Tab-separated table of C-alpha atoms and ligand atoms in Angstrom:
chain	number	residue	atom	x	y	z
A	757	MET	CA	93.768	104.888	170.226
A	758	ILE	CA	96.756	103.534	168.318
A	759	LYS	CA	98.746	100.827	170.096
A	760	ARG	CA	102.358	101.528	169.217
A	761	ARG	CA	104.958	98.863	168.570
A	762	VAL	CA	107.429	99.384	171.412
A	763	SER	CA	110.880	99.446	169.879
A	764	ARG	CA	114.304	99.703	171.442
A	765	ILE	CA	115.286	103.301	172.266
A	766	ILE	CA	118.252	104.889	170.540
A	767	ARG	CA	119.511	108.435	170.947
A	768	VAL	CA	120.237	110.710	167.981
A	769	GLY	CA	121.928	113.846	169.287
A	770	GLY	CA	119.647	114.905	172.129
A	771	ILE	CA	116.573	113.105	170.795
A	772	ASP	CA	115.312	109.706	171.893
A	773	ILE	CA	113.837	107.599	169.122
A	774	GLY	CA	111.772	104.511	169.840
A	775	GLY	CA	110.109	103.125	172.918
A	776	ALA	CA	106.595	104.455	172.911
A	777	GLY	CA	107.896	108.007	172.514
A	778	PRO	CA	106.595	110.521	169.992
A	779	VAL	CA	107.066	109.845	166.291
A	780	ILE	CA	109.926	112.146	165.309
A	781	VAL	CA	109.758	114.271	162.146
A	782	GLN	CA	112.796	114.319	159.891
A	783	SER	CA	113.672	115.983	156.623
A	784	MET	CA	116.682	116.326	154.383
A	785	THR	CA	118.440	119.383	153.016
A	786	LYS	CA	118.228	119.962	149.282
A	787	THR	CA	121.307	122.167	149.072
A	788	ASP	CA	124.846	121.309	147.999
A	789	THR	CA	126.372	120.207	151.316
A	790	ARG	CA	129.679	121.767	150.264
A	791	ASP	CA	127.903	125.125	150.409
A	792	VAL	CA	127.890	125.581	154.185
A	793	LYS	CA	126.047	128.912	154.132
A	794	ALA	CA	123.150	127.638	151.990
A	795	THR	CA	122.910	124.374	153.918
A	796	VAL	CA	122.890	126.072	157.329
A	797	LYS	CA	120.274	128.536	156.055
A	798	GLN	CA	118.042	125.653	155.004
A	799	ILE	CA	118.567	123.848	158.303
A	800	ARG	CA	117.489	127.047	160.074
A	801	GLN	CA	114.293	127.077	157.978
A	802	LEU	CA	113.695	123.437	158.811
A	803	GLU	CA	114.208	124.060	162.533
A	804	ALA	CA	111.710	126.932	162.386
A	805	CYS	CA	109.011	124.782	160.755
A	806	GLY	CA	109.378	121.957	163.277
A	807	CYS	CA	111.880	119.541	161.731
A	808	GLU	CA	113.450	117.571	164.578
A	809	ILE	CA	116.304	115.743	162.814
A	810	VAL	CA	117.946	116.723	159.534
A	811	ARG	CA	119.821	114.522	157.094
A	812	VAL	CA	122.403	115.876	154.703
A	813	ALA	CA	123.873	114.145	151.665
A	814	VAL	CA	127.613	113.537	151.790
A	815	PRO	CA	128.562	112.793	148.183
A	816	ASP	CA	132.300	113.475	148.460
A	817	LEU	CA	135.120	114.401	150.828
A	818	ASP	CA	134.568	118.142	150.354
A	819	ALA	CA	131.014	117.657	151.600
A	820	SER	CA	132.287	115.694	154.603
A	821	ARG	CA	134.662	118.582	155.443
A	822	SER	CA	131.730	121.030	155.398
A	823	LEU	CA	129.974	118.966	158.052
A	824	VAL	CA	132.086	120.424	160.875
A	825	ASP	CA	130.685	123.914	160.300
A	826	ILE	CA	127.185	122.707	159.463
A	827	ILE	CA	127.006	120.783	162.745
A	828	LYS	CA	128.372	123.767	164.653
A	829	TYR	CA	125.456	125.958	163.540
A	830	ALA	CA	122.650	123.367	163.478
A	831	LYS	CA	120.439	123.231	166.556
A	832	ILE	CA	118.914	119.876	165.612
A	833	PRO	CA	120.776	116.568	165.192
A	834	VAL	CA	122.508	116.126	161.835
A	835	ILE	CA	122.625	112.731	160.119
A	836	ALA	CA	125.048	112.041	157.268
A	837	ASP	CA	123.606	110.201	154.274
A	838	ILE	CA	126.354	107.982	152.879
A	839	HIS	CA	126.438	106.007	149.670
A	840	PHE	CA	129.210	103.929	148.062
A	841	ASP	CA	132.335	105.204	149.845
A	842	TYR	CA	133.024	104.012	153.395
A	843	ARG	CA	135.661	106.765	153.801
A	844	LEU	CA	132.885	109.354	153.671
A	845	ALA	CA	131.203	107.640	156.615
A	846	LEU	CA	134.444	107.712	158.600
A	847	ALA	CA	135.001	111.381	157.726
A	848	ALA	CA	131.407	112.235	158.730
A	849	ILE	CA	131.869	110.497	162.082
A	850	ASP	CA	135.103	112.433	162.619
A	851	ALA	CA	133.274	115.655	161.739
A	852	GLY	CA	130.846	115.017	164.608
A	853	VAL	CA	127.581	113.907	162.985
A	854	ASP	CA	124.842	112.573	165.259
A	855	GLY	CA	124.077	109.560	163.092
A	856	LEU	CA	124.668	107.840	159.781
A	857	ARG	CA	122.445	106.415	157.116
A	858	LEU	CA	124.014	103.569	155.166
A	859	ASN	CA	122.439	101.843	152.176
A	860	PRO	CA	123.294	98.121	152.240
A	861	GLY	CA	122.890	98.134	148.456
A	862	ASN	CA	125.935	100.270	147.833
A	863	ILE	CA	128.499	99.568	150.566
A	864	GLU	CA	128.643	95.791	150.460
A	865	ASP	CA	132.157	94.936	151.698
A	866	PRO	CA	131.761	93.622	155.304
A	867	ASP	CA	135.284	94.783	156.233
A	868	LYS	CA	134.494	98.361	155.236
A	869	ILE	CA	131.191	98.254	157.091
A	870	ALA	CA	133.058	96.912	160.137
A	871	MET	CA	135.384	99.915	160.049
A	872	ILE	CA	132.403	102.269	160.011
A	873	VAL	CA	130.698	100.378	162.827
A	874	ARG	CA	133.795	100.489	165.053
A	875	ALA	CA	134.058	104.264	164.573
A	876	ALA	CA	130.311	104.749	165.226
A	877	LYS	CA	130.542	102.572	168.315
A	878	ASN	CA	133.397	104.658	169.707
A	879	ARG	CA	131.295	107.799	169.404
A	880	ARG	CA	128.043	106.066	170.449
A	881	ILE	CA	126.224	107.290	167.363
A	882	PRO	CA	123.471	105.303	165.646
A	883	ILE	CA	123.397	103.921	162.128
A	884	ARG	CA	120.278	103.625	160.036
A	885	VAL	CA	120.239	100.561	157.848
A	886	GLY	CA	118.440	102.267	155.001
A	887	VAL	CA	117.269	99.861	152.313
A	888	ASN	CA	115.727	101.264	149.141
A	889	ALA	CA	113.786	99.064	146.699
A	890	GLY	CA	115.612	100.697	143.806
A	891	SER	CA	119.141	100.019	145.029
A	892	LEU	CA	119.308	96.510	146.456
A	893	PRO	CA	122.602	94.630	146.821
A	894	ARG	CA	123.912	93.076	143.594
A	895	SER	CA	123.901	89.676	145.294
A	896	SER	CA	120.148	89.948	145.872
A	897	ASN	CA	118.180	87.083	144.280
A	898	LYS	CA	116.186	88.664	141.474
A	899	ASN	CA	113.747	85.716	141.356
A	900	SER	CA	112.541	86.538	144.838
A	901	SER	CA	109.812	89.144	145.523
A	902	ILE	CA	110.932	92.723	145.995
A	903	VAL	CA	109.631	92.714	149.581
A	904	LYS	CA	111.633	89.588	150.443
A	905	ARG	CA	114.739	91.046	148.814
A	906	MET	CA	114.407	94.307	150.760
A	907	VAL	CA	113.901	92.536	154.071
A	908	LYS	CA	116.752	90.120	153.348
A	909	ALA	CA	119.117	92.997	152.544
A	910	ALA	CA	118.165	94.785	155.772
A	911	MET	CA	118.501	91.615	157.864
A	912	ALA	CA	121.927	90.772	156.415
A	913	GLU	CA	123.235	94.221	157.356
A	914	ILE	CA	121.565	94.143	160.772
A	915	ARG	CA	123.102	90.723	161.546
A	916	LEU	CA	126.512	92.030	160.480
A	917	LEU	CA	126.176	95.032	162.810
A	918	GLU	CA	125.001	92.788	165.642
A	919	SER	CA	127.943	90.443	165.091
A	920	LEU	CA	130.143	93.469	165.809
A	921	GLU	CA	128.272	93.947	169.085
A	922	TYR	CA	126.660	97.117	167.848
A	923	ASP	CA	122.975	97.762	168.502
A	924	LEU	CA	122.418	101.485	167.958
A	925	ILE	CA	120.406	100.537	164.920
A	926	LYS	CA	117.483	102.134	163.137
A	927	VAL	CA	115.973	100.547	160.032
A	928	SER	CA	114.113	101.694	156.939
A	929	VAL	CA	112.813	99.689	153.978
A	930	LYS	CA	111.468	102.283	151.576
A	931	ALA	CA	109.893	101.916	148.156
A	932	PHE	CA	107.867	104.168	145.874
A	933	ASP	CA	105.123	101.576	145.698
A	934	VAL	CA	102.855	101.826	148.750
A	935	PRO	CA	101.830	98.131	149.102
A	936	THR	CA	105.496	97.088	148.761
A	937	THR	CA	106.557	99.595	151.406
A	938	VAL	CA	103.800	98.570	153.810
A	939	GLU	CA	104.571	94.853	153.463
A	940	ALA	CA	108.304	95.398	153.852
A	941	TYR	CA	107.877	97.426	157.050
A	942	GLN	CA	105.360	94.968	158.484
A	943	ALA	CA	107.829	92.138	157.870
A	944	ILE	CA	110.850	93.922	159.330
A	945	ALA	CA	108.806	95.089	162.346
A	946	ARG	CA	108.128	91.433	163.190
A	947	LYS	CA	111.794	90.480	162.906
A	948	VAL	CA	113.762	93.111	164.817
A	949	PRO	CA	113.342	95.180	167.997
A	950	TYR	CA	114.920	98.319	166.530
A	951	PRO	CA	113.175	101.622	165.841
A	952	LEU	CA	111.921	102.105	162.295
A	953	HIS	CA	112.233	105.201	160.146
A	954	LEU	CA	109.302	105.399	157.701
A	955	GLY	CA	109.202	106.905	154.259
A	956	ILE	CA	107.816	106.480	150.779
A	957	THR	CA	110.808	107.092	148.601
A	958	GLU	CA	110.692	109.450	145.599
A	959	ALA	CA	107.029	110.079	146.440
A	960	GLY	CA	106.648	112.809	143.806
A	961	LEU	CA	105.508	116.408	143.532
A	962	PRO	CA	103.852	117.960	146.597
A	963	LYS	CA	100.227	117.139	145.721
A	964	SER	CA	100.555	113.493	144.673
A	965	GLY	CA	103.593	112.881	146.909
A	966	SER	CA	101.755	114.079	150.007
A	967	ILE	CA	98.804	111.816	149.269
A	968	ARG	CA	101.038	108.823	148.498
A	969	SER	CA	103.008	109.411	151.693
A	970	ALA	CA	99.873	109.907	153.760
A	971	VAL	CA	98.420	106.626	152.524
A	972	GLY	CA	101.618	104.603	152.996
A	973	LEU	CA	102.802	106.103	156.258
A	974	GLY	CA	99.234	106.381	157.547
A	975	ILE	CA	98.614	102.632	157.165
A	976	LEU	CA	101.827	101.784	159.004
A	977	LEU	CA	101.438	104.377	161.734
A	978	PHE	CA	97.870	103.262	162.366
A	979	GLN	CA	99.225	99.746	162.878
A	980	GLY	CA	101.615	101.175	165.473
A	981	ILE	CA	104.654	100.837	163.212
A	982	GLY	CA	107.122	103.692	162.895
A	983	ASP	CA	109.281	105.800	165.203
A	984	THR	CA	110.407	108.549	162.843
A	985	ILE	CA	109.070	109.709	159.482
A	986	ARG	CA	110.191	111.667	156.493
A	987	VAL	CA	107.927	112.744	153.657
A	988	SER	CA	110.036	112.900	150.471
A	989	LEU	CA	108.685	115.511	148.077
A	990	THR	CA	109.984	117.017	144.864
A	991	THR	CA	110.043	120.601	146.061
A	992	ALA	CA	112.663	123.252	146.651
A	993	ASP	CA	111.145	123.929	150.075
A	994	PRO	CA	111.744	121.058	152.523
A	995	CYS	CA	109.349	122.681	154.995
A	996	GLN	CA	106.567	121.327	152.780
A	997	GLU	CA	107.802	117.855	153.751
A	998	VAL	CA	107.737	118.747	157.447
A	999	GLU	CA	104.272	120.293	157.261
A	1000	CYS	CA	102.930	117.213	155.476
A	1001	ALA	CA	104.569	114.921	158.046
A	1002	TYR	CA	102.896	116.783	160.903
A	1003	GLU	CA	99.515	116.731	159.144
A	1004	ILE	CA	99.808	112.935	158.864
A	1005	LEU	CA	100.707	112.625	162.554
A	1006	LYS	CA	98.013	115.089	163.628
A	1007	SER	CA	95.409	113.204	161.574
A	1008	LEU	CA	96.248	110.047	163.524
A	1009	LYS	CA	96.408	111.926	166.843
A	1010	LEU	CA	100.030	110.875	167.231
A	1011	ARG	CA	101.358	114.425	167.581
A	1012	GLU	CA	99.961	117.857	168.255
A	1013	LYS	CA	101.422	120.876	166.533
A	1014	GLY	CA	99.641	124.175	166.095
A	1015	PRO	CA	96.053	124.486	164.908
A	1016	VAL	CA	93.952	121.963	163.032
A	1017	LEU	CA	91.612	123.622	160.530
A	1018	ILE	CA	88.273	121.926	159.964
A	1019	SER	CA	86.472	123.404	156.953
A	1020	CYS	CA	83.427	122.159	155.144
A	1021	PRO	CA	83.480	121.470	151.388
A	1022	SER	CA	80.558	123.892	150.879
A	1023	CYS	CA	77.329	122.983	149.105
A	1024	GLY	CA	74.105	124.552	147.870
A	1025	ARG	CA	73.213	125.662	151.419
A	1026	SER	CA	76.175	128.027	151.659
A	1027	GLU	CA	75.579	131.705	150.960
A	1028	THR	CA	79.173	132.850	151.314
A	1029	ASP	CA	82.564	132.364	149.670
A	1030	ILE	CA	83.690	129.611	152.019
A	1031	VAL	CA	86.922	128.907	150.107
A	1032	LYS	CA	88.174	132.455	150.580
A	1033	LEU	CA	87.066	132.489	154.197
A	1034	ALA	CA	88.889	129.224	154.968
A	1035	GLU	CA	92.022	130.489	153.217
A	1036	ASP	CA	91.883	133.750	155.187
A	1037	VAL	CA	91.545	131.858	158.466
A	1038	GLU	CA	94.354	129.465	157.541
A	1039	GLU	CA	96.618	132.419	156.811
A	1040	ARG	CA	95.751	134.112	160.106
A	1041	LEU	CA	96.450	130.880	161.980
A	1042	GLN	CA	100.013	130.722	160.737
A	1043	GLY	CA	102.274	131.424	163.640
A	1044	VAL	CA	99.799	130.037	166.215
A	1045	GLU	CA	101.824	127.363	167.963
A	1046	LYS	CA	99.353	125.931	170.467
A	1047	ALA	CA	97.101	123.038	169.495
A	1048	ILE	CA	93.546	124.195	168.792
A	1049	LYS	CA	90.821	122.942	166.446
A	1050	VAL	CA	89.253	125.743	164.407
A	1051	ALA	CA	86.248	125.261	162.122
A	1052	VAL	CA	85.094	127.266	159.126
A	1053	MET	CA	81.643	126.091	158.076
A	1054	GLY	CA	79.469	127.237	155.187
A	1055	CYS	CA	76.059	127.398	156.843
A	1056	VAL	CA	74.522	128.120	160.210
A	1057	VAL	CA	72.005	125.261	159.898
A	1058	ASN	CA	74.491	122.395	159.933
A	1059	GLY	CA	77.856	124.066	160.575
A	1060	PRO	CA	78.053	124.269	164.394
A	1061	GLY	CA	76.680	120.753	164.828
A	1062	GLU	CA	78.873	119.140	162.192
A	1063	ALA	CA	81.940	120.839	163.664
A	1064	LYS	CA	81.129	120.360	167.343
A	1065	ASP	CA	84.485	118.618	167.730
A	1066	ALA	CA	86.147	121.988	167.038
A	1067	ASP	CA	87.230	124.175	169.951
A	1068	VAL	CA	85.994	127.267	168.143
A	1069	GLY	CA	84.591	128.077	164.730
A	1070	ILE	CA	82.524	130.223	162.452
A	1071	ALA	CA	79.401	129.225	160.542
A	1072	CYS	CA	78.268	131.590	157.819
A	1073	GLY	CA	74.826	132.749	156.805
A	1074	LYS	CA	73.846	135.480	154.364
A	1075	GLY	CA	75.926	138.573	155.169
A	1076	LYS	CA	76.607	137.374	158.695
A	1077	GLY	CA	77.638	134.341	160.661
A	1078	VAL	CA	77.872	132.859	164.114
A	1079	ILE	CA	80.881	132.194	166.291
A	1080	PHE	CA	80.602	128.901	168.156
A	1081	ARG	CA	82.595	127.041	170.753
A	1082	LYS	CA	82.316	123.242	170.972
A	1083	GLY	CA	79.138	123.437	168.884
A	1084	GLU	CA	77.471	126.098	171.114
A	1085	ARG	CA	76.658	129.407	169.409
A	1086	ILE	CA	78.077	132.322	171.350
A	1087	LYS	CA	77.561	135.368	169.123
A	1088	THR	CA	76.356	136.587	165.732
A	1089	VAL	CA	78.696	138.811	163.715
A	1090	ASN	CA	78.505	140.660	160.394
A	1091	GLU	CA	80.441	138.838	157.674
A	1092	PRO	CA	83.242	141.438	157.263
A	1093	ASP	CA	84.048	141.047	161.002
A	1094	LEU	CA	83.875	137.241	161.167
A	1095	VAL	CA	87.561	136.405	160.775
A	1096	GLU	CA	88.712	139.153	163.138
A	1097	THR	CA	86.178	138.144	165.801
A	1098	LEU	CA	87.204	134.502	165.425
A	1099	MET	CA	90.853	135.434	165.956
A	1100	VAL	CA	89.955	137.381	169.113
A	1101	GLU	CA	88.137	134.300	170.442
A	1102	ILE	CA	91.139	132.126	169.618
A	1103	GLY	CA	93.441	134.609	171.336
A	1104	ASP	CA	91.199	134.486	174.458
A	1105	MET	CA	91.153	130.699	174.491
A	1106	LEU	CA	94.901	130.361	174.129
A	1107	SER	CA	95.911	133.091	176.580
B	2230	SF4	FE1	76.895	122.433	153.173
B	2230	SF4	FE2	76.540	123.644	155.533
B	2230	SF4	FE3	77.660	121.200	155.447
B	2230	SF4	FE4	79.023	123.310	154.564
B	2230	SF4	S1	78.300	122.962	156.681
B	2230	SF4	S2	78.786	121.352	153.523
B	2230	SF4	S3	77.398	124.576	153.658
B	2230	SF4	S4	75.550	121.731	154.850
């Protein structure tokens, strides 16, 4: 059982972040924010795949003007991602966003930050102090370690916000490098009571990026650190980020969402095409929303026992296989009927 760091609770739209509440899954649109139709369409896709908070880039004033319509159609909270120009933050707040992300490395003037904070305070919306290893403040001491520089940049911005009597703060200290990210989050978690948003920045293409994110976020989450997560992948489909995020959380038993598929790697004992069978089952499980553990095992000798943690499963022999529940065999079925019979069992269990 993971003992969570209990952070201060902030509210983003209708969602509480922090405390010992669930780790919230975020993503970011990949569309041009000025294109309202495309951005709303992508937010709809993200909502459907389980994204709970969406961030949109606001690179210019036209993008900030689009926010009004985007927010109107979005069902999940919308956070504006602001770099360089404080006026974009003010425009986003006026447009009705549910939160802001500011990078201390590229809005450095305390007076401009104070203007943003006053406007955010009036609307009671939170600000994420979002430090990235690749864009630290120019004043940052280059002789110091990257972790120290990241934490120092975050702390300077946090202290500035606190001096303005503002505490709706969330913090992130992201890097591409996993050990750097882990150390930076561990350090900031010891220093502040605020909720932390976790991410490995620019993690890469889906295969390597998912693994990198799982390692980095997994270490932190297992240590109880982290209140929201985003997996950053180079993909046109942000739902891949959301799916990966949930797999990480499900692996650590921090969230439940839909089925978990347990499938064996196959070996010389298997007398069936286990890869195809597992893929078929995975496809049939799409759309199942309730949490259930389903196993696809390559042999009857070891399969049911090795997958006794599963709620239901199939173990294949030559031309036929058994259906089992919690490791107990319940029926033998011819191979062509295995997947269909499994789905009937799943339907029974979930009804
Ligand atoms: Fe091999 Fe059977 Fe284990 Fe699959 S379940 S890896 S086929 S022993």
